mmCIF file of C-alpha atoms in Angstrom:
data_model
loop_
_atom_site.group_PDB
_atom_site.id
_atom_site.type_symbol
_atom_site.label_atom_id
_atom_site.label_comp_id
_atom_site.label_asym_id
_atom_site.label_seq_id
_atom_site.Cartn_x
_atom_site.Cartn_y
_atom_site.Cartn_z
ATOM 1 C CA MET E 1 -22.564 15.895 148.829
ATOM 2 C CA PRO E 2 -25.480 17.100 146.818
ATOM 3 C CA LYS E 3 -28.148 14.263 146.603
ATOM 4 C CA THR E 4 -27.582 13.786 142.760
ATOM 5 C CA SER E 5 -24.071 12.969 143.730
ATOM 6 C CA ALA E 6 -24.377 9.714 144.577
ATOM 7 C CA TRP E 7 -24.864 6.884 142.026
ATOM 8 C CA HIS E 8 -27.922 5.194 143.288
ATOM 9 C CA ALA E 9 -29.523 8.344 143.834
ATOM 10 C CA LEU E 10 -29.753 9.225 140.198
ATOM 11 C CA SER E 11 -33.055 8.331 138.460
ATOM 12 C CA LYS E 12 -33.790 5.694 135.919
ATOM 13 C CA ARG E 13 -33.392 8.204 132.926
ATOM 14 C CA GLN E 14 -30.089 9.113 133.953
ATOM 15 C CA LYS E 15 -28.897 6.026 135.160
ATOM 16 C CA GLN E 16 -29.539 4.718 131.447
ATOM 17 C CA ALA E 17 -28.246 7.653 130.120
ATOM 18 C CA LEU E 18 -24.653 7.672 132.102
ATOM 19 C CA ALA E 19 -24.673 3.916 132.181
ATOM 20 C CA PRO E 20 -20.943 3.748 130.787
ATOM 21 C CA LEU E 21 -20.244 5.686 133.862
ATOM 22 C CA ALA E 22 -21.421 4.068 136.590
ATOM 23 C CA ASP E 23 -18.489 2.396 137.544
ATOM 24 C CA LYS E 24 -16.334 5.121 137.370
ATOM 25 C CA TRP E 25 -18.930 7.577 139.075
ATOM 26 C CA HIS E 26 -17.914 7.637 142.393
ATOM 27 C CA GLU E 27 -14.305 8.746 141.015
ATOM 28 C CA LEU E 28 -16.018 11.928 139.718
ATOM 29 C CA THR E 29 -15.731 15.462 141.062
ATOM 30 C CA GLY E 30 -19.208 17.013 142.054
ATOM 31 C CA GLN E 31 -18.866 19.368 138.944
ATOM 32 C CA GLN E 32 -17.713 16.737 136.613
ATOM 33 C CA ARG E 33 -20.876 14.685 137.918
ATOM 34 C CA GLN E 34 -23.187 17.923 137.530
ATOM 35 C CA LYS E 35 -21.747 18.366 133.821
ATOM 36 C CA TRP E 36 -22.797 14.691 133.158
ATOM 37 C CA ILE E 37 -26.274 15.041 134.594
ATOM 38 C CA ALA E 38 -26.755 18.045 132.694
ATOM 39 C CA LEU E 39 -26.006 16.094 129.461
ATOM 40 C CA SER E 40 -28.564 13.074 130.254
ATOM 41 C CA LYS E 41 -31.299 15.276 130.511
ATOM 42 C CA SER E 42 -31.113 15.181 126.594
ATOM 43 C CA PHE E 43 -30.456 11.758 126.102
ATOM 44 C CA LEU E 44 -33.674 10.776 125.223
ATOM 45 C CA GLN E 45 -34.456 13.167 122.735
ATOM 46 C CA LEU E 46 -31.487 11.703 120.763
ATOM 47 C CA THR E 47 -31.836 8.973 118.081
ATOM 48 C CA ASP E 48 -31.048 5.545 119.251
ATOM 49 C CA GLU E 49 -27.796 5.991 116.581
ATOM 50 C CA GLU E 50 -27.097 9.093 118.562
ATOM 51 C CA GLN E 51 -27.384 7.521 121.576
ATOM 52 C CA MET E 52 -25.154 4.780 120.837
ATOM 53 C CA THR E 53 -22.689 6.917 119.581
ATOM 54 C CA LEU E 54 -22.891 9.014 122.668
ATOM 55 C CA HIS E 55 -22.286 6.058 125.006
ATOM 56 C CA SER E 56 -19.498 4.888 122.873
ATOM 57 C CA ARG E 57 -17.776 7.947 123.456
ATOM 58 C CA MET E 58 -18.581 8.050 127.055
ATOM 59 C CA ARG E 59 -17.023 4.696 127.572
ATOM 60 C CA GLU E 60 -14.076 6.277 125.378
ATOM 61 C CA TRP E 61 -13.550 8.976 127.670
ATOM 62 C CA VAL E 62 -13.678 6.883 130.643
ATOM 63 C CA ALA E 63 -10.908 4.658 129.431
ATOM 64 C CA LEU E 64 -8.703 7.737 129.273
ATOM 65 C CA SER E 65 -5.860 8.535 131.713
ATOM 66 C CA PRO E 66 -6.280 11.987 133.564
ATOM 67 C CA ARG E 67 -3.201 13.316 131.392
ATOM 68 C CA GLN E 68 -5.030 12.178 128.258
ATOM 69 C CA ARG E 69 -8.369 14.011 129.160
ATOM 70 C CA SER E 70 -6.732 17.204 129.911
ATOM 71 C CA GLN E 71 -4.945 16.652 126.602
ATOM 72 C CA ALA E 72 -7.868 16.329 124.965
ATOM 73 C CA ARG E 73 -9.455 19.164 126.519
ATOM 74 C CA PHE E 74 -6.702 21.474 125.470
ATOM 75 C CA HIS E 75 -6.915 20.290 121.662
ATOM 76 C CA TYR E 76 -10.757 20.774 121.976
ATOM 77 C CA ASN E 77 -10.365 24.554 123.205
ATOM 78 C CA THR E 78 -7.545 24.946 120.868
ATOM 79 C CA LEU E 79 -9.858 23.876 117.826
ATOM 80 C CA GLN E 80 -12.814 26.011 119.430
ATOM 81 C CA SER E 81 -10.700 28.894 118.762
ATOM 82 C CA LEU E 82 -10.395 28.795 115.293
ATOM 83 C CA SER E 83 -12.184 29.837 112.528
ATOM 84 C CA ALA E 84 -14.608 27.721 110.571
ATOM 85 C CA GLN E 85 -12.277 28.363 107.445
ATOM 86 C CA ASP E 86 -8.998 27.370 109.336
ATOM 87 C CA LYS E 87 -10.987 24.051 110.643
ATOM 88 C CA ARG E 88 -11.863 23.671 106.934
ATOM 89 C CA ALA E 89 -8.435 24.293 105.783
ATOM 90 C CA GLN E 90 -6.937 21.681 108.380
ATOM 91 C CA TRP E 91 -9.548 18.926 107.876
ATOM 92 C CA GLU E 92 -8.918 18.867 103.869
ATOM 93 C CA ALA E 93 -5.368 18.858 104.373
ATOM 94 C CA TYR E 94 -5.526 16.032 106.651
ATOM 95 C CA GLN E 95 -8.057 13.915 104.233
ATOM 96 C CA ALA E 96 -5.284 14.751 101.497
ATOM 97 C CA LEU E 97 -2.706 12.643 103.414
ATOM 98 C CA SER E 98 -2.253 9.051 102.685
ATOM 99 C CA GLU E 99 -3.264 6.296 105.148
ATOM 100 C CA ARG E 100 0.068 6.017 106.001
ATOM 101 C CA GLU E 101 0.745 9.644 106.978
ATOM 102 C CA LYS E 102 -2.763 9.605 108.823
ATOM 103 C CA ASN E 103 -1.713 6.142 110.772
ATOM 104 C CA LYS E 104 1.599 7.933 111.321
ATOM 105 C CA LEU E 105 -0.459 11.092 113.172
ATOM 106 C CA SER E 106 -2.814 9.168 114.838
ATOM 107 C CA SER E 107 -0.149 7.361 116.733
ATOM 108 C CA GLY E 108 0.688 10.760 118.027
ATOM 109 C CA PRO E 109 4.270 12.315 119.106
ATOM 110 C CA LYS E 110 6.561 10.151 120.855
ATOM 111 C CA PRO E 111 6.709 11.335 124.634
ATOM 112 C CA PRO E 112 9.938 13.112 125.028
ATOM 113 C CA VAL E 113 13.252 11.657 127.026
ATOM 114 C CA LYS E 114 13.064 12.010 130.843
ATOM 115 C CA SER E 115 16.185 13.421 131.935
ATOM 116 C CA ALA E 116 18.080 16.151 133.855
ATOM 117 C CA ALA E 117 19.134 19.275 132.036
ATOM 118 C CA ARG E 118 22.464 18.987 130.630
ATOM 119 C CA SER E 119 25.606 21.167 131.132
ATOM 120 C CA PHE E 120 27.460 21.543 128.017
ATOM 121 C CA ALA E 121 30.218 23.190 129.874
ATOM 122 C CA PRO E 122 33.164 20.987 131.055
ATOM 123 C CA PRO E 123 33.382 20.406 134.623
ATOM 124 C CA ASN E 124 36.855 21.967 135.126
ATOM 125 C CA SER E 125 35.550 25.248 134.141
ATOM 126 C CA ARG E 126 33.483 26.040 137.544
ATOM 127 C CA LEU E 127 33.617 29.498 138.882
ATOM 128 C CA VAL E 128 33.944 28.451 142.547
ATOM 129 C CA SER E 129 36.093 25.004 143.385
ATOM 130 C CA PRO E 130 35.059 23.320 146.490
ATOM 131 C CA PRO E 131 37.532 23.134 149.411
ATOM 132 C CA LEU E 132 39.610 19.927 149.156
ATOM 133 C CA LEU E 133 39.667 18.292 152.258
ATOM 134 C CA PRO E 134 42.373 15.782 153.696
ATOM 135 C CA ALA E 135 41.320 12.280 153.487
ATOM 136 C CA ASN E 136 41.345 11.445 157.166
ATOM 137 C CA ALA E 137 39.201 14.999 157.535
ATOM 138 C CA SER E 138 36.099 14.483 159.462
ATOM 139 C CA ARG E 139 33.011 15.251 156.905
ATOM 140 C CA GLU E 140 31.022 16.520 159.959
ATOM 141 C CA ILE E 141 29.517 19.964 159.294
ATOM 142 C CA GLN E 142 30.731 22.615 161.922
ATOM 143 C CA ARG E 143 28.240 24.751 163.388
ATOM 144 C CA VAL E 144 28.725 28.268 163.896
ATOM 145 C CA ALA E 145 26.703 29.874 166.880
ATOM 146 C CA PRO E 146 24.749 33.287 166.237
ATOM 147 C CA SER E 147 26.305 36.063 167.247
ATOM 148 C CA LYS E 148 22.620 37.178 168.909
ATOM 149 C CA PRO E 149 19.640 35.081 170.434
ATOM 150 C CA VAL E 150 17.464 33.908 167.739
ATOM 151 C CA HIS E 151 13.364 33.347 167.933
ATOM 152 C CA PRO E 152 13.014 29.720 167.637
ATOM 153 C CA LYS E 153 10.113 30.284 165.343
ATOM 154 C CA THR E 154 11.207 33.225 163.225
ATOM 155 C CA LEU E 155 14.839 32.850 163.078
ATOM 156 C CA LEU E 156 15.266 36.661 163.352
ATOM 157 C CA PRO E 157 17.873 37.989 165.704
ATOM 158 C CA GLN E 158 15.958 39.124 169.197
ATOM 159 C CA PRO E 159 16.815 42.244 170.646
ATOM 160 C CA SER E 160 19.525 41.978 173.604
#
């Protein structure tokens, strides 16, 4: 790991800028750490209010699960691809919503019910029926020996 990867190796200014990340610093990848360190370079140039806002957003980001972070990145990238006019139109449409509708949107969609794929075909319409075994029959698998010797690693027939 590079020297700047360990929290204790950061400068006093970097630690001040990245303070909300201190507890989770060891969980970040090297690439993520470098991005945060790059962001910390301009921290002292921000106003006090901007610094507080940045720290607040860092705390929110750290509190997200990996899945939520991935979702946030996806939404951010989606928004980046929109034109300024489209962004403005969507923002105005959102502002026109009632508080109730805004709260409904902010609660997010309900996750889908986790289940296996369902088949709508009736079970008796199978193309192939399994063979019926007598009640007293053994359920052991009958092994069939290959006609030619098989290579143990490739399972391909060996030449005779």
